[in-house]
Amino acid sequence: MHLAQLRLFAFRGHQDLRLELGPGLTVIHGPNGQGKTTLLEGIAVLALTQSPLAGSLADCLAWGAPAMRLSAAVAGRRGPVAVDLRCDRTEAGPVRLRRRYRVDGHPTAARAVLGRLRVVCFWPDDLGLVKGPAGGRRRLLDVAISQSDPGYAEAGVRYRRALEQRNAALRQARDGGPPLAYQAWDGALLDSGASLIAARADFVAALAPLAQAALREVGETGALGLAYRPALAGADARAAPPADRAEARERLADGLLRGGPADRARAQTLVGPHRDEVEMTLDGRPARAFASQGQQRSIVLAVKVAEVRHHREASGEEPVLLLDDVLSELDPERQGALLRILAGEGPALQTLLTVAGEGPHVPSGARHLRMDGGRVRPGTGAAQAPP
Ligand SMILES: Nc1ncnc2c1ncn2[C@@H]1O[C@H](COP(=O)(O)OP(=O)(O)OP(=O)(O)O)[C@@H](O)[C@H]1O
Ligand SMILES: [Mg+2]
């Protein structure tokens, strides 16, 4: 699939941005602070129903605006689809939004939007994925899986709700409330949690060989290991992935039961998918501790390329690849490897790549857009000149 048209209205600094886009590589360049990242963020919001960059979608409402609107025309295998999100500010005071989604003009729930536009995002912060906190690696799973499995996103919402309630009951128990009332939430936690764990196990098992192959293309010789390590066995202990949902449920139930005393002592739930880990190893050793800075970046590149290929394998369609300012963060060898791999993915893969200033050399044949003062016009092509 690819994004054919995009409109961002009162979305951060974009008052009314309209773009026509095509498959292949589009390079968006221009000075700092002109809304290049915001453009990719808008696309991600339409695909994911939340911003991968902002804590709250309310941050994206243009300052002082009463409403924002994002629309995309997506060209896919099953014909064109129009996805539209309108957010109205609900009241004075802290900004809160009322969201309304439409697909082909019909009002719809957020979960029905997921999968209409599939994206793989690569933000500069992702380069810290190997070394950073486990939350970043869990987010990678959540973003990828929720776009291909709408039930996953729904299970995630139910899980978070049950977890919040259970933790609140654990805090009440600590403060003299009923000591075992938190167990009332175990059933909801188990049902939703088992779905998350089973889907994550399947996803990582499918991603691992793709990432291993991509690492070689990036120019790294070591063997990359990706392994899902669900938090089923108490505080900070991570276990082997379960074979299926039934096993996930059984082991999570056991973990919650055994973890009861520790949960009560800490007044929070220490077992479950909110504490899962994705273990990354290079030649069998933990990459976060032993891989060099450059090797860690290669691993991230490989994982992102694997994500693109996984979407294609799983859905038979190309996702849209959003690369924000990533080239400037890579050394020339890795820049070259990434561009070579992109070229090898074929012309159907739509890639939107932002670069600050004129940017590094990118292959001729790419389309250039220049963003300046919130306006977009065809690029000068200066960045196409051979180095
Ligand atoms: N809610 C908002 N309302 C209006 N403007 C906003 C809002 N949030 C951010 N901005 C503006 O958007 C600008 C940032 O845009 P963006 O990050 O997309 O720029 P960029 O072109 O990617 O810059 P760089 O090259 O530095 O990465 C900021 O300068 C800020 O003034
Ligand atoms: Mg930027």
PDB file of C-alpha atoms in Angstrom, residues 55-303:
ATOM      1  CA  GLY A  55       2.682  11.512  25.430  1.00  0.00           C
ATOM      2  CA  SER A  56      -0.805  12.646  24.485  1.00  0.00           C
ATOM      3  CA  LEU A  57      -2.420  13.419  21.156  1.00  0.00           C
ATOM      4  CA  ALA A  58      -3.541  16.701  22.729  1.00  0.00           C
ATOM      5  CA  ASP A  59       0.086  17.900  22.437  1.00  0.00           C
ATOM      6  CA  CYS A  60      -0.350  17.776  18.656  1.00  0.00           C
ATOM      7  CA  LEU A  61      -3.238  20.239  18.511  1.00  0.00           C
ATOM      8  CA  ALA A  62      -1.898  23.492  17.043  1.00  0.00           C
ATOM      9  CA  TRP A  63      -1.530  26.009  19.834  1.00  0.00           C
ATOM     10  CA  GLY A  64      -4.762  27.929  20.299  1.00  0.00           C
ATOM     11  CA  ALA A  65      -6.712  25.910  17.702  1.00  0.00           C
ATOM     12  CA  PRO A  66     -10.174  24.523  18.591  1.00  0.00           C
ATOM     13  CA  ALA A  67      -9.856  21.413  16.416  1.00  0.00           C
ATOM     14  CA  MET A  68      -7.431  19.481  14.238  1.00  0.00           C
ATOM     15  CA  ARG A  69      -8.006  17.175  11.338  1.00  0.00           C
ATOM     16  CA  LEU A  70      -5.894  14.542   9.631  1.00  0.00           C
ATOM     17  CA  SER A  71      -6.911  12.795   6.422  1.00  0.00           C
ATOM     18  CA  ALA A  72      -5.214  10.305   4.161  1.00  0.00           C
ATOM     19  CA  ALA A  73      -6.074   8.591   0.920  1.00  0.00           C
ATOM     20  CA  VAL A  74      -4.429   5.178   0.984  1.00  0.00           C
ATOM     21  CA  ALA A  75      -3.940   3.194  -2.205  1.00  0.00           C
ATOM     22  CA  GLY A  76      -3.973  -0.505  -1.392  1.00  0.00           C
ATOM     23  CA  ARG A  77      -4.456  -3.882  -2.984  1.00  0.00           C
ATOM     24  CA  ARG A  78      -8.156  -3.790  -2.226  1.00  0.00           C
ATOM     25  CA  GLY A  79      -8.646  -0.334  -3.708  1.00  0.00           C
ATOM     26  CA  PRO A  80      -8.402   3.140  -2.216  1.00  0.00           C
ATOM     27  CA  VAL A  81      -9.356   3.847   1.387  1.00  0.00           C
ATOM     28  CA  ALA A  82      -9.950   7.255   2.948  1.00  0.00           C
ATOM     29  CA  VAL A  83      -8.959   7.508   6.611  1.00  0.00           C
ATOM     30  CA  ASP A  84      -9.921  10.592   8.545  1.00  0.00           C
ATOM     31  CA  LEU A  85      -9.470  11.735  12.130  1.00  0.00           C
ATOM     32  CA  ARG A  86     -11.052  14.821  13.596  1.00  0.00           C
ATOM     33  CA  CYS A  87     -10.222  15.954  17.118  1.00  0.00           C
ATOM     34  CA  ASP A  88     -12.172  18.715  18.819  1.00  0.00           C
ATOM     35  CA  ARG A  89     -11.053  20.378  21.983  1.00  0.00           C
ATOM     36  CA  THR A  90     -13.635  19.551  24.644  1.00  0.00           C
ATOM     37  CA  GLU A  91     -13.323  22.365  27.140  1.00  0.00           C
ATOM     38  CA  ALA A  92     -11.255  25.229  28.415  1.00  0.00           C
ATOM     39  CA  GLY A  93      -8.417  24.413  30.810  1.00  0.00           C
ATOM     40  CA  PRO A  94      -6.098  21.496  30.109  1.00  0.00           C
ATOM     41  CA  VAL A  95      -6.410  20.441  26.481  1.00  0.00           C
ATOM     42  CA  ARG A  96      -8.567  17.345  26.029  1.00  0.00           C
ATOM     43  CA  LEU A  97      -9.750  16.009  22.709  1.00  0.00           C
ATOM     44  CA  ARG A  98     -12.869  14.358  21.428  1.00  0.00           C
ATOM     45  CA  ARG A  99     -11.787  12.078  18.594  1.00  0.00           C
ATOM     46  CA  ARG A 100     -13.867  11.015  15.645  1.00  0.00           C
ATOM     47  CA  TYR A 101     -12.595   8.533  13.095  1.00  0.00           C
ATOM     48  CA  ARG A 102     -14.024   7.914   9.678  1.00  0.00           C
ATOM     49  CA  VAL A 103     -13.117   5.280   7.136  1.00  0.00           C
ATOM     50  CA  ASP A 104     -14.460   6.023   3.668  1.00  0.00           C
ATOM     51  CA  GLY A 105     -16.726   8.613   5.249  1.00  0.00           C
ATOM     52  CA  HIS A 106     -18.296   6.220   7.765  1.00  0.00           C
ATOM     53  CA  PRO A 107     -17.858   6.929  11.476  1.00  0.00           C
ATOM     54  CA  THR A 108     -15.880   4.136  13.062  1.00  0.00           C
ATOM     55  CA  ALA A 109     -14.091   3.096  16.237  1.00  0.00           C
ATOM     56  CA  ALA A 110     -10.357   3.671  16.555  1.00  0.00           C
ATOM     57  CA  ARG A 111      -9.658  -0.072  16.458  1.00  0.00           C
ATOM     58  CA  ALA A 112     -11.319  -0.329  13.040  1.00  0.00           C
ATOM     59  CA  VAL A 113      -8.781   2.155  11.703  1.00  0.00           C
ATOM     60  CA  LEU A 114      -5.789   0.009  12.635  1.00  0.00           C
ATOM     61  CA  GLY A 115      -4.401  -1.818   9.631  1.00  0.00           C
ATOM     62  CA  ARG A 116      -5.912   0.539   7.015  1.00  0.00           C
ATOM     63  CA  LEU A 117      -2.578   2.289   6.732  1.00  0.00           C
ATOM     64  CA  ARG A 118       0.388   0.241   7.920  1.00  0.00           C
ATOM     65  CA  VAL A 119       3.568   2.015   8.851  1.00  0.00           C
ATOM     66  CA  VAL A 120       7.023   1.144  10.025  1.00  0.00           C
ATOM     67  CA  CYS A 121       8.491   4.132  11.862  1.00  0.00           C
ATOM     68  CA  PHE A 122      12.124   4.857  12.476  1.00  0.00           C
ATOM     69  CA  TRP A 123      12.767   7.854  14.739  1.00  0.00           C
ATOM     70  CA  PRO A 124      16.244   8.980  15.826  1.00  0.00           C
ATOM     71  CA  ASP A 125      15.460   7.821  19.386  1.00  0.00           C
ATOM     72  CA  ASP A 126      14.981   4.290  18.066  1.00  0.00           C
ATOM     73  CA  LEU A 127      18.724   4.092  17.560  1.00  0.00           C
ATOM     74  CA  GLY A 128      18.921   3.599  21.328  1.00  0.00           C
ATOM     75  CA  LEU A 129      16.568   0.629  21.142  1.00  0.00           C
ATOM     76  CA  VAL A 130      19.191  -1.993  22.065  1.00  0.00           C
ATOM     77  CA  LYS A 131      20.582  -0.187  25.083  1.00  0.00           C
ATOM     78  CA  GLY A 132      17.488   1.710  26.184  1.00  0.00           C
ATOM     79  CA  PRO A 133      14.798   0.598  28.640  1.00  0.00           C
ATOM     80  CA  ALA A 134      12.631  -2.458  27.911  1.00  0.00           C
ATOM     81  CA  GLY A 135       9.607  -0.217  27.314  1.00  0.00           C
ATOM     82  CA  GLY A 136      11.023   0.798  23.929  1.00  0.00           C
ATOM     83  CA  ARG A 137      11.323  -2.826  22.857  1.00  0.00           C
ATOM     84  CA  ARG A 138       7.791  -3.595  24.044  1.00  0.00           C
ATOM     85  CA  ARG A 139       6.533  -0.586  22.099  1.00  0.00           C
ATOM     86  CA  LEU A 140       8.142  -1.952  18.962  1.00  0.00           C
ATOM     87  CA  LEU A 141       6.116  -5.149  19.388  1.00  0.00           C
ATOM     88  CA  ASP A 142       2.906  -3.266  20.182  1.00  0.00           C
ATOM     89  CA  VAL A 143       3.162  -0.923  17.183  1.00  0.00           C
ATOM     90  CA  ALA A 144       3.897  -3.736  14.755  1.00  0.00           C
ATOM     91  CA  ILE A 145       1.391  -6.299  16.034  1.00  0.00           C
ATOM     92  CA  SER A 146      -1.547  -3.941  16.593  1.00  0.00           C
ATOM     93  CA  GLN A 147      -1.483  -2.960  12.923  1.00  0.00           C
ATOM     94  CA  SER A 148      -1.901  -6.519  11.723  1.00  0.00           C
ATOM     95  CA  ASP A 149      -4.071  -7.849  14.558  1.00  0.00           C
ATOM     96  CA  PRO A 150      -6.881  -5.514  15.715  1.00  0.00           C
ATOM     97  CA  GLY A 151      -7.683  -7.904  18.590  1.00  0.00           C
ATOM     98  CA  TYR A 152      -4.213  -7.247  19.955  1.00  0.00           C
ATOM     99  CA  ALA A 153      -4.800  -3.525  20.411  1.00  0.00           C
ATOM    100  CA  GLU A 154      -8.112  -4.263  22.100  1.00  0.00           C
ATOM    101  CA  ALA A 155      -6.479  -6.769  24.449  1.00  0.00           C
ATOM    102  CA  GLY A 156      -3.871  -4.114  25.235  1.00  0.00           C
ATOM    103  CA  VAL A 157      -6.548  -1.627  26.287  1.00  0.00           C
ATOM    104  CA  ARG A 158      -8.293  -4.222  28.461  1.00  0.00           C
ATOM    105  CA  TYR A 159      -4.997  -5.296  29.989  1.00  0.00           C
ATOM    106  CA  ARG A 160      -3.954  -1.749  30.899  1.00  0.00           C
ATOM    107  CA  ARG A 161      -7.338  -1.086  32.496  1.00  0.00           C
ATOM    108  CA  ALA A 162      -7.236  -4.277  34.572  1.00  0.00           C
ATOM    109  CA  LEU A 163      -3.632  -3.574  35.570  1.00  0.00           C
ATOM    110  CA  GLU A 164      -4.434  -0.044  36.729  1.00  0.00           C
ATOM    111  CA  GLN A 165      -7.331  -1.344  38.829  1.00  0.00           C
ATOM    112  CA  ARG A 166      -5.282  -4.169  40.283  1.00  0.00           C
ATOM    113  CA  ASN A 167      -2.449  -1.822  41.195  1.00  0.00           C
ATOM    114  CA  ALA A 168      -4.909   0.622  42.751  1.00  0.00           C
ATOM    115  CA  ALA A 169      -6.340  -2.226  44.867  1.00  0.00           C
ATOM    116  CA  LEU A 170      -2.789  -3.259  45.891  1.00  0.00           C
ATOM    117  CA  ARG A 171      -2.089   0.316  47.017  1.00  0.00           C
ATOM    118  CA  GLN A 172      -5.357   0.348  48.972  1.00  0.00           C
ATOM    119  CA  ALA A 173      -4.375  -2.945  50.620  1.00  0.00           C
ATOM    120  CA  ARG A 174      -1.054  -1.404  51.644  1.00  0.00           C
ATOM    121  CA  ASP A 175      -2.925   1.548  53.134  1.00  0.00           C
ATOM    122  CA  GLY A 176      -5.171  -0.644  55.278  1.00  0.00           C
ATOM    123  CA  GLY A 177      -7.863  -1.566  52.730  1.00  0.00           C
ATOM    124  CA  PRO A 178      -9.114  -5.115  52.056  1.00  0.00           C
ATOM    125  CA  PRO A 179      -5.925  -7.219  51.690  1.00  0.00           C
ATOM    126  CA  LEU A 180      -6.992  -9.521  48.836  1.00  0.00           C
ATOM    127  CA  ALA A 181      -9.426  -7.347  46.856  1.00  0.00           C
ATOM    128  CA  TYR A 182      -6.809  -6.982  44.099  1.00  0.00           C
ATOM    129  CA  GLN A 183      -7.376 -10.606  43.090  1.00  0.00           C
ATOM    130  CA  ALA A 184     -10.751  -9.613  41.647  1.00  0.00           C
ATOM    131  CA  TRP A 185      -8.817  -8.244  38.653  1.00  0.00           C
ATOM    132  CA  ASP A 186      -6.811 -11.403  37.992  1.00  0.00           C
ATOM    133  CA  GLY A 187      -9.370 -12.870  35.597  1.00  0.00           C
ATOM    134  CA  ALA A 188      -9.418  -9.792  33.348  1.00  0.00           C
ATOM    135  CA  LEU A 189      -5.644  -9.550  33.538  1.00  0.00           C
ATOM    136  CA  LEU A 190      -5.260 -13.207  32.557  1.00  0.00           C
ATOM    137  CA  ASP A 191      -7.630 -13.121  29.596  1.00  0.00           C
ATOM    138  CA  SER A 192      -6.135 -10.035  27.999  1.00  0.00           C
ATOM    139  CA  GLY A 193      -2.564 -10.746  29.123  1.00  0.00           C
ATOM    140  CA  ALA A 194      -2.534 -14.248  27.625  1.00  0.00           C
ATOM    141  CA  SER A 195      -3.578 -12.816  24.243  1.00  0.00           C
ATOM    142  CA  LEU A 196      -0.767 -10.265  24.357  1.00  0.00           C
ATOM    143  CA  ILE A 197       1.842 -12.837  25.346  1.00  0.00           C
ATOM    144  CA  ALA A 198       0.817 -15.355  22.676  1.00  0.00           C
ATOM    145  CA  ALA A 199       0.811 -12.695  19.936  1.00  0.00           C
ATOM    146  CA  ARG A 200       4.180 -11.323  21.041  1.00  0.00           C
ATOM    147  CA  ALA A 201       5.702 -14.797  21.070  1.00  0.00           C
ATOM    148  CA  ASP A 202       4.505 -15.448  17.504  1.00  0.00           C
ATOM    149  CA  PHE A 203       5.682 -12.059  16.298  1.00  0.00           C
ATOM    150  CA  VAL A 204       9.197 -12.266  17.712  1.00  0.00           C
ATOM    151  CA  ALA A 205       9.580 -15.829  16.402  1.00  0.00           C
ATOM    152  CA  ALA A 206       8.688 -14.578  12.904  1.00  0.00           C
ATOM    153  CA  LEU A 207      10.810 -11.414  13.141  1.00  0.00           C
ATOM    154  CA  ALA A 208      13.988 -13.067  14.425  1.00  0.00           C
ATOM    155  CA  PRO A 209      15.137 -14.828  11.216  1.00  0.00           C
ATOM    156  CA  LEU A 210      14.258 -11.760   9.125  1.00  0.00           C
ATOM    157  CA  ALA A 211      16.351  -9.540  11.404  1.00  0.00           C
ATOM    158  CA  GLN A 212      19.224 -12.017  11.330  1.00  0.00           C
ATOM    159  CA  ALA A 213      19.248 -11.972   7.522  1.00  0.00           C
ATOM    160  CA  ALA A 214      18.959  -8.168   7.410  1.00  0.00           C
ATOM    161  CA  LEU A 215      21.908  -7.753   9.773  1.00  0.00           C
ATOM    162  CA  ARG A 216      24.159  -9.433   7.243  1.00  0.00           C
ATOM    163  CA  GLU A 217      22.910  -7.037   4.561  1.00  0.00           C
ATOM    164  CA  VAL A 218      23.807  -4.134   6.840  1.00  0.00           C
ATOM    165  CA  GLY A 219      27.361  -5.487   6.763  1.00  0.00           C
ATOM    166  CA  GLU A 220      27.600  -7.111  10.186  1.00  0.00           C
ATOM    167  CA  THR A 221      28.934 -10.658  10.348  1.00  0.00           C
ATOM    168  CA  GLY A 222      27.796 -11.649  13.861  1.00  0.00           C
ATOM    169  CA  ALA A 223      24.732 -13.777  14.534  1.00  0.00           C
ATOM    170  CA  LEU A 224      21.798 -11.742  15.830  1.00  0.00           C
ATOM    171  CA  GLY A 225      19.461 -13.384  18.327  1.00  0.00           C
ATOM    172  CA  LEU A 226      16.041 -11.956  19.132  1.00  0.00           C
ATOM    173  CA  ALA A 227      14.127 -13.749  21.844  1.00  0.00           C
ATOM    174  CA  TYR A 228      10.882 -12.897  23.563  1.00  0.00           C
ATOM    175  CA  ARG A 229      11.212 -13.131  27.337  1.00  0.00           C
ATOM    176  CA  PRO A 230       7.812 -12.800  28.992  1.00  0.00           C
ATOM    177  CA  ALA A 231       7.725 -11.712  32.641  1.00  0.00           C
ATOM    178  CA  LEU A 232       5.885 -14.739  33.974  1.00  0.00           C
ATOM    179  CA  ALA A 233       8.063 -15.792  36.840  1.00  0.00           C
ATOM    180  CA  GLY A 234       8.185 -12.991  39.374  1.00  0.00           C
ATOM    181  CA  ALA A 235      10.054  -9.744  39.694  1.00  0.00           C
ATOM    182  CA  ASP A 236      12.708  -9.266  37.024  1.00  0.00           C
ATOM    183  CA  ALA A 237      12.847 -12.963  36.103  1.00  0.00           C
ATOM    184  CA  ARG A 238      12.057 -13.529  32.428  1.00  0.00           C
ATOM    185  CA  ALA A 239      10.958 -16.872  31.092  1.00  0.00           C
ATOM    186  CA  ALA A 240      11.004 -18.765  27.806  1.00  0.00           C
ATOM    187  CA  PRO A 241       8.060 -17.939  25.519  1.00  0.00           C
ATOM    188  CA  PRO A 242       4.981 -20.176  25.758  1.00  0.00           C
ATOM    189  CA  ALA A 243       3.941 -22.389  22.857  1.00  0.00           C
ATOM    190  CA  ASP A 244       0.402 -20.999  22.635  1.00  0.00           C
ATOM    191  CA  ARG A 245      -2.249 -18.875  24.314  1.00  0.00           C
ATOM    192  CA  ALA A 246      -3.405 -21.662  26.632  1.00  0.00           C
ATOM    193  CA  GLU A 247       0.101 -22.153  27.968  1.00  0.00           C
ATOM    194  CA  ALA A 248       0.541 -18.378  28.263  1.00  0.00           C
ATOM    195  CA  ARG A 249      -2.636 -18.153  30.345  1.00  0.00           C
ATOM    196  CA  GLU A 250      -1.679 -21.043  32.572  1.00  0.00           C
ATOM    197  CA  ARG A 251       1.804 -19.716  33.241  1.00  0.00           C
ATOM    198  CA  LEU A 252       0.616 -16.150  33.787  1.00  0.00           C
ATOM    199  CA  ALA A 253      -1.982 -17.440  36.288  1.00  0.00           C
ATOM    200  CA  ASP A 254       0.757 -19.322  38.097  1.00  0.00           C
ATOM    201  CA  GLY A 255       3.050 -16.285  38.046  1.00  0.00           C
ATOM    202  CA  LEU A 256       0.341 -14.006  39.468  1.00  0.00           C
ATOM    203  CA  LEU A 257      -0.417 -16.496  42.223  1.00  0.00           C
ATOM    204  CA  ARG A 258       3.217 -17.004  43.209  1.00  0.00           C
ATOM    205  CA  GLY A 259       3.903 -13.305  42.867  1.00  0.00           C
ATOM    206  CA  GLY A 260       1.091 -12.333  45.259  1.00  0.00           C
ATOM    207  CA  PRO A 261       3.303 -11.724  48.339  1.00  0.00           C
ATOM    208  CA  ALA A 262       5.833  -9.683  46.298  1.00  0.00           C
ATOM    209  CA  ASP A 263       3.019  -7.684  44.654  1.00  0.00           C
ATOM    210  CA  ARG A 264       1.543  -6.904  48.083  1.00  0.00           C
ATOM    211  CA  ALA A 265       4.936  -5.926  49.473  1.00  0.00           C
ATOM    212  CA  ARG A 266       5.627  -3.547  46.579  1.00  0.00           C
ATOM    213  CA  ALA A 267       1.972  -2.514  46.103  1.00  0.00           C
ATOM    214  CA  GLN A 268       2.212  -3.152  42.379  1.00  0.00           C
ATOM    215  CA  THR A 269       1.884  -6.018  39.904  1.00  0.00           C
ATOM    216  CA  LEU A 270       5.336  -7.359  39.081  1.00  0.00           C
ATOM    217  CA  VAL A 271       4.365 -10.141  36.672  1.00  0.00           C
ATOM    218  CA  GLY A 272       2.804  -9.791  33.221  1.00  0.00           C
ATOM    219  CA  PRO A 273       3.272  -8.391  29.722  1.00  0.00           C
ATOM    220  CA  HIS A 274       3.845  -4.840  31.007  1.00  0.00           C
ATOM    221  CA  ARG A 275       7.238  -6.109  32.191  1.00  0.00           C
ATOM    222  CA  ASP A 276       8.152  -8.282  29.191  1.00  0.00           C
ATOM    223  CA  GLU A 277      11.556  -8.069  27.578  1.00  0.00           C
ATOM    224  CA  VAL A 278      12.901  -8.719  24.091  1.00  0.00           C
ATOM    225  CA  GLU A 279      16.394 -10.090  24.488  1.00  0.00           C
ATOM    226  CA  MET A 280      18.848  -9.102  21.782  1.00  0.00           C
ATOM    227  CA  THR A 281      22.111 -10.986  21.473  1.00  0.00           C
ATOM    228  CA  LEU A 282      25.066 -10.809  19.126  1.00  0.00           C
ATOM    229  CA  ASP A 283      26.935 -14.077  18.815  1.00  0.00           C
ATOM    230  CA  GLY A 284      25.101 -15.279  21.894  1.00  0.00           C
ATOM    231  CA  ARG A 285      26.100 -12.368  24.154  1.00  0.00           C
ATOM    232  CA  PRO A 286      23.675  -9.668  25.330  1.00  0.00           C
ATOM    233  CA  ALA A 287      23.972  -6.885  22.752  1.00  0.00           C
ATOM    234  CA  ARG A 288      23.227  -4.124  25.239  1.00  0.00           C
ATOM    235  CA  ALA A 289      26.312  -5.029  27.274  1.00  0.00           C
ATOM    236  CA  PHE A 290      28.735  -6.303  24.654  1.00  0.00           C
ATOM    237  CA  ALA A 291      27.889  -4.960  21.178  1.00  0.00           C
ATOM    238  CA  SER A 292      29.697  -1.779  20.142  1.00  0.00           C
ATOM    239  CA  GLN A 293      27.776   1.432  19.527  1.00  0.00           C
ATOM    240  CA  GLY A 294      27.980   0.864  15.775  1.00  0.00           C
ATOM    241  CA  GLN A 295      26.921  -2.780  16.066  1.00  0.00           C
ATOM    242  CA  GLN A 296      23.940  -1.723  18.161  1.00  0.00           C
ATOM    243  CA  ARG A 297      22.906   0.719  15.441  1.00  0.00           C
ATOM    244  CA  SER A 298      23.263  -2.034  12.837  1.00  0.00           C
ATOM    245  CA  ILE A 299      21.000  -4.232  14.928  1.00  0.00           C
ATOM    246  CA  VAL A 300      18.329  -1.508  15.039  1.00  0.00           C
ATOM    247  CA  LEU A 301      18.568  -1.020  11.270  1.00  0.00           C
ATOM    248  CA  ALA A 302      18.215  -4.774  10.784  1.00  0.00           C
ATOM    249  CA  VAL A 303      15.180  -4.934  13.060  1.00  0.00           C
TER     250      VAL A 303
END
